[in-house]
Short mmCIF file of C-alpha atoms and ligand atoms in Angstrom, two decimals:
data_model
loop_
_atom_site.label_atom_id
_atom_site.label_comp_id
_atom_site.label_asym_id
_atom_site.label_seq_id
_atom_site.Cartn_x
_atom_site.Cartn_y
_atom_site.Cartn_z
CA UNK A 1 -15.04 -84.83 14.98
CA UNK A 2 -18.69 -83.84 14.61
CA UNK A 3 -20.12 -82.43 17.83
CA UNK A 4 -23.67 -81.40 18.47
CA UNK A 5 -23.29 -77.66 18.93
CA UNK A 6 -25.91 -75.02 19.64
CA UNK A 7 -26.32 -72.04 17.31
CA UNK A 8 -24.49 -69.68 19.65
CA UNK A 9 -21.37 -71.88 19.66
CA UNK A 10 -21.51 -72.45 15.90
CA UNK A 11 -21.73 -68.70 15.27
CA UNK A 12 -18.89 -67.98 17.71
CA UNK A 13 -16.62 -70.51 15.96
CA UNK A 14 -17.59 -69.12 12.55
CA UNK A 15 -16.75 -65.60 13.71
CA UNK A 16 -13.33 -66.56 15.06
CA UNK A 17 -12.60 -68.52 11.87
CA UNK A 18 -13.31 -65.53 9.65
CA UNK A 19 -11.32 -63.21 11.95
CA UNK A 20 -8.54 -65.77 12.06
CA UNK A 21 -7.98 -65.92 8.35
CA UNK A 22 -8.23 -62.20 7.73
CA UNK A 23 -6.57 -60.82 10.86
CA UNK A 24 -5.21 -63.24 13.47
CA UNK A 25 -2.74 -65.06 11.26
CA UNK A 26 -1.33 -62.04 9.37
CA UNK A 27 -1.14 -59.94 12.57
CA UNK A 28 0.48 -62.83 14.47
CA UNK A 29 3.12 -63.29 11.77
CA UNK A 30 3.76 -59.54 11.69
CA UNK A 31 4.18 -59.38 15.49
CA UNK A 32 6.53 -62.35 15.36
CA UNK A 33 8.66 -60.77 12.63
CA UNK A 34 8.78 -57.38 14.38
CA UNK A 35 9.25 -59.08 17.79
CA UNK A 36 6.65 -56.88 19.46
CA UNK A 37 3.03 -57.21 20.57
CA UNK A 38 0.15 -55.87 18.46
CA UNK A 39 -0.16 -52.25 19.69
CA UNK A 40 -3.27 -51.60 21.83
CA UNK A 41 -4.40 -48.80 19.49
CA UNK A 42 -4.38 -51.08 16.43
CA UNK A 43 -7.64 -50.59 14.45
CA UNK A 44 -8.24 -54.36 14.58
CA UNK A 45 -8.88 -54.14 18.33
CA UNK A 46 -11.45 -51.39 17.74
CA UNK A 47 -13.17 -53.68 15.26
CA UNK A 48 -13.22 -56.49 17.84
CA UNK A 49 -14.66 -54.16 20.48
CA UNK A 50 -17.45 -52.98 18.20
CA UNK A 51 -18.31 -56.59 17.25
CA UNK A 52 -19.32 -57.36 20.88
CA UNK A 53 -16.64 -60.08 21.15
CA UNK A 54 -15.39 -58.78 24.52
CA UNK A 55 -18.55 -59.85 26.36
CA UNK A 56 -18.50 -63.41 24.99
CA UNK A 57 -19.16 -65.94 27.78
CA UNK A 58 -20.14 -63.30 30.35
CA UNK A 59 -23.91 -63.56 29.98
CA UNK A 60 -25.95 -60.36 29.77
CA UNK A 61 -26.06 -57.60 32.36
CA UNK A 62 -29.73 -58.50 32.80
CA UNK A 63 -28.77 -62.11 33.60
CA UNK A 64 -26.44 -60.90 36.35
CA UNK A 65 -29.13 -58.65 37.80
CA UNK A 66 -31.69 -61.49 37.71
CA UNK A 67 -29.23 -63.91 39.29
CA UNK A 68 -28.41 -61.32 41.92
CA UNK A 69 -32.05 -61.16 42.97
CA UNK A 70 -32.49 -64.95 43.01
CA UNK A 71 -29.15 -65.61 44.74
CA UNK A 72 -28.09 -67.90 41.87
CA UNK A 73 -24.39 -67.74 41.09
CA UNK A 74 -24.20 -70.29 38.28
CA UNK A 75 -23.38 -69.53 34.68
CA UNK A 76 -26.69 -68.99 32.90
CA UNK A 77 -25.83 -70.27 29.42
CA UNK A 78 -25.22 -74.01 29.18
CA UNK A 79 -22.17 -75.11 27.22
CA UNK A 80 -20.13 -71.95 27.94
CA UNK A 81 -16.88 -73.77 28.72
CA UNK A 82 -17.19 -76.21 25.85
CA UNK A 83 -17.69 -73.20 23.61
CA UNK A 84 -14.62 -71.49 25.16
CA UNK A 85 -12.50 -74.58 24.50
CA UNK A 86 -13.60 -74.76 20.86
CA UNK A 87 -12.97 -71.04 20.35
CA UNK A 88 -9.52 -71.40 21.91
CA UNK A 89 -8.69 -74.20 19.48
CA UNK A 90 -10.03 -72.43 16.41
CA UNK A 91 -8.41 -69.08 17.26
CA UNK A 92 -5.05 -70.70 17.96
CA UNK A 93 -5.24 -72.55 14.66
CA UNK A 94 -4.84 -69.10 13.08
CA UNK A 95 -2.52 -67.61 15.70
CA UNK A 96 -2.37 -68.32 19.41
CA UNK A 97 -0.52 -65.10 20.23
CA UNK A 98 -2.98 -62.91 18.33
CA UNK A 99 -5.91 -64.76 19.94
CA UNK A 100 -4.62 -64.01 23.45
CA UNK A 101 -4.04 -60.38 22.43
CA UNK A 102 -7.77 -59.87 21.76
CA UNK A 103 -9.50 -57.42 24.08
CA UNK A 104 -11.72 -59.01 26.71
CA UNK A 105 -11.39 -60.24 30.31
CA UNK A 106 -8.96 -63.01 29.25
CA UNK A 107 -7.45 -64.91 32.18
CA UNK A 108 -8.85 -62.24 34.52
CA UNK A 109 -12.43 -63.33 33.73
CA UNK A 110 -12.51 -66.81 35.35
CA UNK A 111 -11.49 -65.68 38.89
CA UNK A 112 -14.05 -62.86 38.83
CA UNK A 113 -16.74 -65.25 37.61
CA UNK A 114 -15.74 -68.04 39.99
CA UNK A 115 -14.91 -66.06 43.14
CA UNK A 116 -16.47 -62.62 42.74
CA UNK A 117 -19.77 -61.54 44.26
CA UNK A 118 -22.48 -60.68 41.76
CA UNK A 119 -21.90 -57.00 42.57
CA UNK A 120 -18.20 -57.42 41.72
CA UNK A 121 -19.01 -59.37 38.57
CA UNK A 122 -21.22 -56.54 37.48
CA UNK A 123 -18.69 -53.82 38.49
CA UNK A 124 -15.64 -55.37 36.83
CA UNK A 125 -17.18 -57.12 33.86
CA UNK A 126 -19.64 -54.46 32.65
CA UNK A 127 -16.80 -52.59 30.94
CA UNK A 128 -16.55 -55.55 28.54
CA UNK A 129 -20.18 -55.15 27.54
CA UNK A 130 -19.63 -51.74 25.97
CA UNK A 131 -18.57 -51.65 22.33
CA UNK A 132 -16.92 -48.24 22.10
CA UNK A 133 -13.33 -49.10 22.99
CA UNK A 134 -11.15 -52.19 23.40
CA UNK A 135 -10.49 -53.17 27.02
CA UNK A 136 -8.30 -55.90 28.51
CA UNK A 137 -7.95 -57.57 31.92
CA UNK A 138 -5.17 -59.74 33.33
CA UNK A 139 -4.34 -62.37 35.92
CA UNK A 140 -1.27 -62.29 38.17
CA UNK A 141 -0.31 -65.24 40.29
CA UNK A 142 3.30 -66.01 39.29
CA UNK A 143 6.13 -64.37 41.25
CA UNK A 144 9.92 -64.59 40.99
CA UNK A 145 9.89 -67.18 43.81
CA UNK A 146 6.51 -68.75 43.08
CA UNK A 147 5.81 -70.27 39.67
CA UNK A 148 4.65 -73.86 39.75
CA UNK A 149 4.30 -73.78 43.51
CA UNK A 150 1.66 -71.08 43.81
CA UNK A 151 1.38 -71.77 47.54
CA UNK A 152 4.66 -69.84 47.90
CA UNK A 153 3.37 -66.44 46.81
CA UNK A 154 4.82 -63.60 48.90
CA UNK A 155 2.93 -60.54 47.64
CA UNK A 156 1.49 -59.11 50.81
CA UNK A 157 -1.95 -57.60 51.47
CA UNK A 158 -2.62 -55.58 54.61
CA UNK A 159 -5.94 -54.03 55.55
CA UNK A 160 -5.90 -50.34 56.44
CA UNK A 161 -9.41 -49.04 57.22
CA UNK A 162 -11.40 -48.91 54.00
CA UNK A 163 -8.46 -50.00 51.91
CA UNK A 164 -6.04 -52.83 51.26
CA UNK A 165 -2.35 -52.10 50.80
CA UNK A 166 -0.52 -54.45 48.43
CA UNK A 167 3.25 -54.90 48.23
CA UNK A 168 5.18 -57.34 46.09
CA UNK A 169 6.19 -58.31 42.60
CA UNK A 170 4.45 -60.36 39.92
CA UNK A 171 5.84 -61.73 36.70
CA UNK A 172 4.75 -63.26 33.38
CA UNK A 173 1.35 -61.62 33.61
CA UNK A 174 -0.23 -61.67 30.15
CA UNK A 175 -1.75 -58.42 28.82
CA UNK A 176 -1.13 -56.65 32.17
CA UNK A 177 0.51 -53.53 30.65
CA UNK A 178 -2.74 -52.67 28.84
CA UNK A 179 -5.22 -54.10 31.37
CA UNK A 180 -8.14 -52.13 32.80
CA UNK A 181 -7.71 -54.25 35.94
CA UNK A 182 -5.57 -57.16 37.09
CA UNK A 183 -6.61 -59.96 39.46
CA UNK A 184 -3.67 -60.15 41.89
CA UNK A 185 -3.25 -63.09 44.25
CA UNK A 186 -1.60 -62.12 47.55
CA UNK A 187 -1.28 -63.36 51.11
CA UNK A 188 -2.55 -61.65 54.25
CA UNK A 189 -0.11 -63.71 56.35
CA UNK A 190 2.64 -65.98 55.05
CA UNK A 191 2.42 -68.05 58.25
CA UNK A 192 -1.15 -69.06 57.36
CA UNK A 193 0.08 -70.80 54.19
CA UNK A 194 -2.65 -71.40 51.67
CA UNK A 195 -5.34 -70.22 54.10
CA UNK A 196 -3.81 -66.73 53.88
CA UNK A 197 -4.36 -66.38 50.13
CA UNK A 198 -6.70 -63.70 48.83
CA UNK A 199 -7.56 -62.42 45.35
CA UNK A 200 -7.75 -58.66 44.73
CA UNK A 201 -8.68 -56.54 41.75
CA UNK A 202 -6.13 -53.80 41.10
CA UNK A 203 -7.51 -51.18 38.75
CA UNK A 204 -5.65 -49.31 36.05
CA UNK A 205 -4.02 -46.09 37.26
CA UNK A 206 -3.68 -47.27 40.88
CA UNK A 207 -0.71 -45.50 42.44
CA UNK A 208 2.17 -47.89 43.15
CA UNK A 209 1.36 -50.26 40.29
CA UNK A 210 4.31 -50.16 37.94
CA UNK A 211 5.17 -52.29 34.91
CA UNK A 212 8.81 -53.35 35.27
CA UNK A 213 9.57 -55.36 32.19
CA UNK A 214 7.95 -56.77 29.06
CA UNK A 215 9.42 -60.18 28.20
CA UNK A 216 11.03 -60.96 24.85
CA UNK A 217 9.45 -64.33 24.16
CA UNK A 218 10.65 -67.08 21.80
CA UNK A 219 7.13 -67.28 20.34
CA UNK A 220 3.52 -66.09 20.82
CA UNK A 221 4.78 -62.53 20.53
CA UNK A 222 1.50 -60.87 19.56
CA UNK A 223 0.61 -60.18 23.22
CA UNK A 224 2.64 -58.79 26.08
CA UNK A 225 3.80 -60.86 29.04
CA UNK A 226 5.10 -58.58 31.78
CA UNK A 227 6.47 -58.22 35.31
CA UNK A 228 5.08 -55.53 37.57
CA UNK A 229 5.65 -54.14 41.05
CA UNK A 230 3.06 -53.30 43.69
CA UNK A 231 4.56 -50.66 45.89
CA UNK A 232 2.21 -49.61 48.70
CA UNK A 233 -0.62 -49.99 46.24
CA UNK A 234 -3.84 -48.86 47.93
CA UNK A 235 -7.04 -50.41 46.61
CA UNK A 236 -10.62 -50.13 47.89
CA UNK A 237 -11.72 -52.62 50.54
CA UNK A 238 -14.49 -53.79 48.16
CA UNK A 239 -11.90 -55.05 45.66
CA UNK A 240 -11.26 -58.21 47.67
CA UNK A 241 -12.81 -60.84 45.37
CA UNK A 242 -15.71 -62.61 47.04
CA UNK A 243 -15.53 -60.39 50.15
CA UNK A 244 -14.25 -61.52 53.59
CA UNK A 245 -17.06 -64.11 54.01
CA UNK A 246 -15.84 -66.04 51.01
CA UNK A 247 -12.55 -66.75 52.81
CA UNK A 248 -13.84 -67.21 56.34
CA UNK A 249 -16.27 -69.96 55.31
CA UNK A 250 -13.41 -72.40 54.82
CA UNK A 251 -9.73 -72.03 55.60
CA UNK A 252 -8.17 -72.55 52.19
CA UNK A 253 -10.79 -70.74 50.11
CA UNK A 254 -8.37 -68.23 48.57
CA UNK A 255 -6.12 -70.99 47.37
CA UNK A 256 -9.11 -73.06 46.30
CA UNK A 257 -10.39 -70.09 44.32
CA UNK A 258 -7.10 -69.97 42.43
CA UNK A 259 -7.27 -73.71 41.81
CA UNK A 260 -10.85 -73.53 40.55
CA UNK A 261 -9.67 -70.81 38.17
CA UNK A 262 -6.99 -73.19 36.87
CA UNK A 263 -9.57 -75.93 36.45
CA UNK A 264 -11.43 -73.60 34.11
CA UNK A 265 -8.41 -72.28 32.21
CA UNK A 266 -6.28 -75.44 31.86
CA UNK A 267 -8.57 -77.11 29.27
CA UNK A 268 -8.61 -73.80 27.37
CA UNK A 269 -4.82 -73.49 27.28
CA UNK A 270 -4.55 -77.18 26.29
CA UNK A 271 -7.02 -76.55 23.45
CA UNK A 272 -4.82 -73.69 22.25
CA UNK A 273 -2.05 -76.25 21.76
CA UNK A 274 -4.46 -78.34 19.70
CA UNK A 275 -5.14 -75.36 17.44
CA UNK A 276 -1.40 -74.93 16.83
CA UNK A 277 -1.00 -78.68 16.22
CA UNK A 278 -3.87 -78.64 13.71
CA UNK A 279 -2.20 -75.83 11.79
CA UNK A 280 1.01 -77.89 11.62
CA UNK A 281 -0.95 -80.99 10.58
CA UNK A 282 -2.64 -79.11 7.73
CA UNK A 283 0.73 -77.86 6.44
CA UNK A 284 2.13 -81.42 6.49
CA UNK A 285 -1.00 -82.87 4.86
CA UNK A 286 -0.91 -80.29 2.06
CA UNK A 287 2.78 -80.98 1.51
CA UNK A 288 2.20 -84.76 1.26
CA UNK A 289 -0.78 -84.30 -1.06
CA UNK A 290 0.69 -81.67 -3.34
CA UNK A 291 4.45 -81.36 -3.07
CA UNK A 292 5.90 -84.62 -1.82
CA UNK A 293 8.97 -85.40 -3.98
CA UNK A 294 8.12 -88.02 -6.61
CA UNK A 295 11.42 -89.86 -6.09
CA UNK A 296 10.77 -90.34 -2.34
CA UNK A 297 8.13 -93.09 -2.47
CA UNK A 298 9.93 -95.02 0.29
CA UNK A 299 9.75 -92.07 2.67
CA UNK A 300 6.13 -91.43 1.82
CA UNK A 301 5.02 -94.47 3.79
CA UNK A 302 6.68 -93.08 6.94
CA UNK A 303 5.08 -89.69 6.30
CA UNK A 304 1.64 -91.28 6.03
CA UNK A 305 2.16 -93.12 9.30
CA UNK A 306 3.20 -89.86 10.92
CA UNK A 307 0.10 -88.11 9.58
CA UNK A 308 -2.09 -90.86 11.04
CA UNK A 309 -0.36 -90.50 14.43
CA UNK A 310 -0.76 -86.72 14.32
CA UNK A 311 -4.46 -87.03 13.60
CA UNK A 312 -4.90 -89.49 16.50
CA UNK A 313 -3.01 -87.26 18.95
CA UNK A 314 -5.07 -84.24 17.98
CA UNK A 315 -8.34 -86.13 18.41
CA UNK A 316 -7.43 -87.64 21.78
CA UNK A 317 -6.25 -84.27 23.10
CA UNK A 318 -9.46 -82.63 21.97
CA UNK A 319 -11.62 -85.25 23.68
CA UNK A 320 -9.80 -84.67 26.98
CA UNK A 321 -10.30 -80.91 26.75
CA UNK A 322 -13.98 -81.31 25.91
CA UNK A 323 -14.51 -83.69 28.82
CA UNK A 324 -12.93 -81.22 31.26
CA UNK A 325 -15.00 -78.34 29.88
CA UNK A 326 -18.21 -80.32 29.79
CA UNK A 327 -17.86 -81.31 33.47
CA UNK A 328 -17.39 -77.64 34.33
CA UNK A 329 -20.49 -76.73 32.34
CA UNK A 330 -22.44 -79.26 34.41
CA UNK A 331 -21.06 -77.82 37.67
CA UNK A 332 -19.25 -81.11 38.39
CA UNK A 333 -15.69 -81.43 39.79
CA UNK A 334 -13.23 -81.39 36.90
CA UNK A 335 -9.76 -81.06 38.48
CA UNK A 336 -8.70 -84.54 37.33
CA UNK A 337 -10.02 -84.04 33.81
CA UNK A 338 -8.60 -80.49 33.53
CA UNK A 339 -5.11 -81.56 34.61
CA UNK A 340 -5.28 -84.67 32.42
CA UNK A 341 -6.08 -82.48 29.41
CA UNK A 342 -3.31 -80.02 30.28
CA UNK A 343 -0.83 -82.80 30.97
CA UNK A 344 -1.59 -84.77 27.81
CA UNK A 345 -2.33 -82.24 25.08
CA UNK A 346 0.72 -79.89 25.03
CA UNK A 347 3.40 -82.61 24.70
CA UNK A 348 1.22 -84.33 22.07
CA UNK A 349 0.94 -81.04 20.22
CA UNK A 350 4.70 -80.54 20.41
CA UNK A 351 5.10 -83.99 18.86
CA UNK A 352 2.62 -83.16 16.10
CA UNK A 353 4.60 -80.03 15.18
CA UNK A 354 7.79 -82.11 15.26
CA UNK A 355 6.31 -84.77 12.96
CA UNK A 356 5.17 -82.05 10.56
CA UNK A 357 8.70 -80.63 10.53
CA UNK A 358 10.09 -84.12 9.77
CA UNK A 359 7.68 -84.54 6.87
CA UNK A 360 8.61 -81.21 5.30
CA UNK A 361 12.32 -81.73 5.82
CA UNK A 362 14.36 -78.60 5.08
CA UNK A 363 11.22 -76.64 4.21
CA UNK A 364 9.99 -77.31 7.77
CA UNK A 365 12.72 -75.29 9.41
CA UNK A 366 12.84 -72.45 6.88
CA UNK A 367 12.61 -69.13 8.70
CA UNK A 368 9.96 -67.80 6.33
CA UNK A 369 7.78 -70.91 6.76
CA UNK A 370 4.89 -70.96 9.24
CA UNK A 371 5.97 -74.28 10.72
CA UNK A 372 9.12 -72.83 12.26
CA UNK A 373 6.96 -70.23 14.05
CA UNK A 374 4.44 -72.88 15.20
CA UNK A 375 7.28 -74.88 16.74
CA UNK A 376 8.29 -71.81 18.79
CA UNK A 377 4.68 -70.95 19.70
CA UNK A 378 3.66 -74.39 20.92
CA UNK A 379 6.35 -74.75 23.62
CA UNK A 380 4.84 -72.03 25.79
CA UNK A 381 1.58 -74.00 26.02
CA UNK A 382 3.46 -76.65 27.93
CA UNK A 383 4.46 -74.13 30.62
CA UNK A 384 1.48 -71.76 30.98
CA UNK A 385 -1.15 -72.77 33.59
CA UNK A 386 1.15 -75.38 35.10
CA UNK A 387 3.81 -77.63 33.61
CA UNK A 388 3.44 -81.37 32.98
CA UNK A 389 5.09 -82.24 36.30
CA UNK A 390 2.58 -80.07 38.16
CA UNK A 391 -0.37 -81.63 36.31
CA UNK A 392 0.93 -85.08 37.23
CA UNK A 393 0.97 -84.04 40.90
CA UNK A 394 -2.63 -82.82 40.68
CA UNK A 395 -3.68 -86.00 38.87
CA UNK A 396 -2.05 -88.29 41.43
CA UNK A 397 -3.60 -86.35 44.33
CA UNK A 398 -7.03 -86.75 42.74
CA UNK A 399 -6.54 -90.44 42.10
CA UNK A 400 -5.34 -91.13 45.63
CA UNK A 401 -8.16 -89.19 47.27
CA UNK A 402 -10.54 -91.59 45.54
C1 FAD B 1 3.90 -67.05 27.79
C2 FAD B 1 3.57 -67.14 29.24
C3 FAD B 1 2.45 -66.49 29.74
C4 FAD B 1 2.15 -66.55 31.11
N1 FAD B 1 1.06 -65.85 31.58
C5 FAD B 1 0.82 -65.83 32.91
C6 FAD B 1 -0.25 -65.01 33.46
O1 FAD B 1 -0.99 -64.36 32.71
N2 FAD B 1 -0.38 -64.95 34.80
C7 FAD B 1 0.41 -65.67 35.65
O2 FAD B 1 0.23 -65.58 36.86
N3 FAD B 1 1.43 -66.45 35.17
C8 FAD B 1 1.65 -66.55 33.84
N4 FAD B 1 2.69 -67.31 33.34
C9 FAD B 1 3.56 -68.03 34.29
C10 FAD B 1 3.40 -69.53 34.26
O3 FAD B 1 2.18 -69.92 34.82
C11 FAD B 1 4.63 -70.08 35.00
O4 FAD B 1 5.76 -69.86 34.16
C12 FAD B 1 4.49 -71.55 35.29
O5 FAD B 1 3.56 -71.74 36.33
C13 FAD B 1 5.83 -72.19 35.70
O6 FAD B 1 6.46 -71.45 36.69
P1 FAD B 1 8.01 -71.06 36.57
O7 FAD B 1 8.23 -70.50 35.22
O8 FAD B 1 8.36 -70.22 37.75
O9 FAD B 1 8.77 -72.43 36.64
P2 FAD B 1 9.21 -73.23 37.94
O10 FAD B 1 8.06 -73.33 38.87
O11 FAD B 1 10.47 -72.64 38.46
O12 FAD B 1 9.50 -74.66 37.36
C14 FAD B 1 10.67 -74.97 36.62
C15 FAD B 1 10.65 -76.47 36.28
O13 FAD B 1 10.61 -77.25 37.51
C16 FAD B 1 9.51 -78.13 37.50
N5 FAD B 1 8.94 -78.24 38.85
C17 FAD B 1 8.63 -77.22 39.68
N6 FAD B 1 8.11 -77.69 40.84
C18 FAD B 1 8.10 -79.04 40.73
C19 FAD B 1 7.69 -80.11 41.58
N7 FAD B 1 7.18 -79.88 42.79
N8 FAD B 1 7.81 -81.37 41.14
C20 FAD B 1 8.33 -81.64 39.91
N9 FAD B 1 8.75 -80.68 39.07
C21 FAD B 1 8.63 -79.40 39.45
C22 FAD B 1 8.50 -77.48 36.56
O14 FAD B 1 7.62 -78.44 36.01
C23 FAD B 1 9.40 -76.87 35.51
O15 FAD B 1 9.74 -77.85 34.56
C24 FAD B 1 2.98 -67.29 31.99
C25 FAD B 1 4.11 -67.97 31.48
C26 FAD B 1 4.38 -67.91 30.13
C27 FAD B 1 5.60 -68.65 29.61
#
């Protein structure tokens, strides 16, 4: 689909495409084979840091300072989220795991941008504007007893003078073992339910923060997904995202902050599935064009129908993601569109990978073929940032409230 894109977006897609071919795909395959993440000291990450990639989508430090003076909190560059969605798709076409392993704020960026004060945005995001060393951030909501139902989080935050003390356990937090800081969602009082939710930034080296386990995943192995403990973890009072006022304005603000983060990240994760599906589609298309067995003319018709269905599913999924991102860029509510994209795209992408495997037959499941890896990678997209069932709940709530 031809979109009208500004020069910034075109350049960003071009950059990720060239990185994808040369680095993301080979490094992703290597990580998958070795069943370990790309090490943080890998020279590729240094290259990414020096390219300025880490500050993509953050706006300049000057922008933040100017906005701070004017009181404006909006994103200064139009089209940021559409650009993010397109980058997510293109990068995942080459390797979704390697894309997520890239240094930068990652899932930690949206809550800081959406909930943080301008001072906090400047304090936590400026490290991504330097080009000397690769730096990561992470996001931690999920707990052993709170996955889909984020309202059930039990990690506790207690104020003690100029500090907050955090206690609890988080799991499946992507890139957290190498993160400069992690946005941790916690509750100040379980009895308050969602109104008790707060978001904190826990910085690297904080005493009491301990990585417990790095998961062995079925796919997307190029980045680490880890559990960690917070054991009497003392953090500065100023690390409460948004400050106390943010939460006192309206009861459920902490929870709403988390939800607005999801509204920004769901279209991105959905677009990652599209990238994987596109890679599978290209493999199937090439096979039909170049290697389809001459004696199988009868089966060819079915393969062509499958290719047409794959193409349609990819296009529809992409349109949903772009709609959700475009609404966000315009500052309009996008919960319905974001959940629709996240609910629709991953199962469609799973089907696309399945069709591609059908078309290739035995070659589709060969261990040394890329398709087998894509099939393992794509499943995670269905779970991350809320499963289909959870998206359906959000969608129905939005429909009914109308
Ligand atoms: C690779 C990977 C990376 C991740 N990265 C992060 C990260 O960086 N930070 C982070 O905080 N989390 C992260 N997660 C966690 C992810 O967001 C959770 O796994 C997800 O929210 C689902 O939670 P759960 O695994 O506890 O499943 P559960 O919530 O236990 O759900 C299990 C099943 O029950 C269904 N279900 C649950 N509740 C309902 C309901 N009310 N109605 C109908 N069906 C329901 C679900 O749809 C699902 O099918 C990551 C997960 C993965 C796999």
